[in-house]
DNA sequence: CTAGGGTTAG
């Protein structure tokens, strides 16, 4: 007879060695024969092994027959349930222990139970969090790691970080949990900061760490991190793991360093599918379509089965030159192979369609996708927002809310862009609250979009406050703020900010110069603008593009230097396009130069015959010059060519509710009161010396309707309504889709004086702040 | 390890 203890050790080793279920079943049988089936240590080991071999049912059966399990055995079973995707069972067991036994859960119990709760309703996890604190594990490393992971899985980034902060001891696993949690929630900057803290703090990192950090740095185009990773790997003396190499390939490719990426690819002796995919996508996003396709074919020749990642990488969504035929053939391939069912593939194709302005095709693909990821929704929403279909973007967002699909920073960025375009301040504020609640504000895309939203909704001060509180700013952030100042006619602030930007070491881009030039132009800062243009070419070595030239023409023309503007056009090294002539035509309107206007519009009708705007502008110029026959003949030409005119409309928000007015609108429920208010106001204005200027007030109106319609341009209705519906002394804020006409501009000046109100008007081009009878644009728009 | 979604200017 063998002694029980020798017996037990013998069987424990046997259990450990088992690699298959039948193996383990034999051992189990022998254990029973030897009378060890009621031995705690043996049963625990057996349970552990059974659950590792995915036989959780047998494991639980075994335990249920055991007379008096201890906490250790329960913990093993909870872990088994959790790892075998039975989170409910894990939780039942945990609550069973608390209710039916006198055992006190320990850190293992909490760690395993919390892990299971990642797949259950969030409130369960929160409950467990509380109970673990009561149990005395508020700063336990293992329980804490599980909680951090859980909160990240629920996108509760703030809570995750809070738990993390309270854990004094931090090992590699905890740091990895934090870093990958941040990356998965699009908190890229923060993930890199965490990695830095980890390294500085002396915690050893591993390949898991690097494989989380590399995509984050690729996302941010942070080449330095990649180089640092390479140095660290070399220092550590280990061979560069192939996974890390693949991550590096992707990073370098996304930073435009395609040659380095290629050389890393060549370093891999026998690249796997994933490495191929990284390289194919690398070529694609660097516009090296041929190399990309070549590598793709090479991959096919190797007999390797391509996957969805290969296809997505092949689609050059980053390329500004989308190719509809290519997209269509890839789409067909995906339809035939069933690949289109993959949400990543359909999202990629949706995006290309959107970029090619094929928004209907994009929507069809979206609707046909059986499985929509958050990314699919984001692609569709941004597609609408970028194509100017802001209402569609917002309604899709509302649909998401109804379906309780949780937005992420990408979603809110697109929605903010839509709010900005639309001037929807109350929705924008609501989104801002959401952003604070979710902790998205530190995301640079989100905060930049917020700045833009507030500025475009009229709150330039709020935009600047946000800008000043941002810890990290990129070029786009600076551009957005500079552009905001331009929009509000604050040229000096724009110039100051530009200087500050250059001083803080940020390299300006083409957009920066455009924004500064427009700001100068809208504020009449001719010298400032000319200096910037000169500096752009000579100090910054920037080759001006067509739009920069157009901006200069606008600057000179607006300031009345029409001859100089024309001279500038003739000296341009590139052929002047519609933007340039359009700017000149606009200047002719302001300064009533019909001859030059005719020259500019002849060029425009030739270059851009379908655009009605130029006809309207020319007609208005003739009218302003009281040359009515000419004006009429231009309008005749518009009619003959059957070109559609954009109807004017104005939006005003009162008590968070938007009201939209069109010309001569009578549909508003309070329309009678509005007209009474308007009449009264006009009477007071006449006494104060206001005269309607019929002849310049003709954006898109027929001659005979002029007198009638001048009185009821949509912005007048909106202002009158605003005066009735809001408290005396409060600011009135309106948004219109066309440029404000001279008559309405005068009207608003008088209105601001008589009613003692600040009136802020956003027109198609810029903002006007009316106060005490004066407009911030200096009558210069 | 790879692939899909985001901010500014016109």
GROMACS .gro file of N, CA and C in nm, chain A residues 4 6 8 29 52 113 125 136 143 154 201 250 268 291 381 406 488 605 611 686 689 699 705 719 732 757 762:
model
   81
    4UNK      N    1  -0.075   0.782   0.136
    4UNK     CA    2  -0.158   0.882   0.067
    4UNK      C    3  -0.079   1.003   0.018
    6UNK      N    4   0.234   1.025  -0.078
    6UNK     CA    5   0.309   0.992  -0.199
    6UNK      C    6   0.213   0.980  -0.316
    8UNK      N    7  -0.067   1.132  -0.354
    8UNK     CA    8  -0.116   1.263  -0.396
    8UNK      C    9  -0.014   1.334  -0.486
   29UNK      N   10  -0.993   0.894  -1.323
   29UNK     CA   11  -1.043   0.762  -1.287
   29UNK      C   12  -0.953   0.696  -1.183
   52UNK      N   13  -0.867   2.472  -1.770
   52UNK     CA   14  -0.767   2.511  -1.870
   52UNK      C   15  -0.789   2.435  -2.000
  113UNK      N   16  -1.324   3.767  -1.030
  113UNK     CA   17  -1.464   3.806  -1.047
  113UNK      C   18  -1.475   3.935  -1.128
  125UNK      N   19  -1.992   4.556  -1.234
  125UNK     CA   20  -1.851   4.586  -1.209
  125UNK      C   21  -1.834   4.693  -1.103
  136UNK      N   22  -1.110   4.549   0.166
  136UNK     CA   23  -0.974   4.587   0.200
  136UNK      C   24  -0.874   4.576   0.085
  143UNK      N   25  -0.619   4.304  -0.799
  143UNK     CA   26  -0.758   4.349  -0.810
  143UNK      C   27  -0.761   4.478  -0.893
  154UNK      N   28  -1.526   4.929  -2.054
  154UNK     CA   29  -1.651   5.004  -2.056
  154UNK      C   30  -1.630   5.146  -2.107
  201UNK      N   31   1.012   5.530  -1.466
  201UNK     CA   32   0.994   5.472  -1.333
  201UNK      C   33   1.067   5.340  -1.314
  250UNK      N   34   0.495   4.958  -3.989
  250UNK     CA   35   0.373   5.037  -4.001
  250UNK      C   36   0.396   5.182  -3.957
  268UNK      N   37   1.327   4.102  -4.226
  268UNK     CA   38   1.255   3.982  -4.180
  268UNK      C   39   1.282   3.871  -4.281
  291UNK      N   40   0.393   4.949  -5.626
  291UNK     CA   41   0.466   4.861  -5.534
  291UNK      C   42   0.369   4.783  -5.448
  381UNK      N   43  -2.089   5.901  -4.047
  381UNK     CA   44  -2.116   6.034  -3.991
  381UNK      C   45  -2.016   6.135  -4.045
  406UNK      N   46  -2.232   5.366  -2.791
  406UNK     CA   47  -2.152   5.463  -2.718
  406UNK      C   48  -2.055   5.536  -2.812
  488UNK      N   49  -1.379   8.649  -3.735
  488UNK     CA   50  -1.443   8.752  -3.656
  488UNK      C   51  -1.383   8.890  -3.683
  605UNK      N   52  -1.693   8.320  -6.636
  605UNK     CA   53  -1.792   8.247  -6.712
  605UNK      C   54  -1.726   8.141  -6.799
  611UNK      N   55  -2.143   7.812  -6.229
  611UNK     CA   56  -2.158   7.876  -6.099
  611UNK      C   57  -2.244   8.003  -6.107
  686UNK      N   58  -3.640  10.498  -3.955
  686UNK     CA   59  -3.659  10.606  -4.051
  686UNK      C   60  -3.635  10.740  -3.983
  689UNK      N   61  -3.289  10.819  -3.951
  689UNK     CA   62  -3.215  10.845  -4.075
  689UNK      C   63  -3.184  10.724  -4.159
  699UNK      N   64  -2.966   9.031  -5.389
  699UNK     CA   65  -2.884   8.912  -5.407
  699UNK      C   66  -2.937   8.821  -5.513
  705UNK      N   67  -3.971   9.273  -5.769
  705UNK     CA   68  -3.996   9.230  -5.632
  705UNK      C   69  -3.908   9.304  -5.533
  719UNK      N   70  -3.406   8.866  -3.677
  719UNK     CA   71  -3.371   8.966  -3.575
  719UNK      C   72  -3.495   9.013  -3.502
  732UNK      N   73  -2.812   8.889  -2.939
  732UNK     CA   74  -2.886   8.818  -3.044
  732UNK      C   75  -2.785   8.762  -3.143
  757UNK      N   76  -2.882   9.637  -2.819
  757UNK     CA   77  -2.849   9.494  -2.814
  757UNK      C   78  -2.719   9.469  -2.890
  762UNK      N   79  -2.349   8.570  -3.840
  762UNK     CA   80  -2.253   8.492  -3.919
  762UNK      C   81  -2.308   8.481  -4.059
   0.00000   0.00000   0.00000
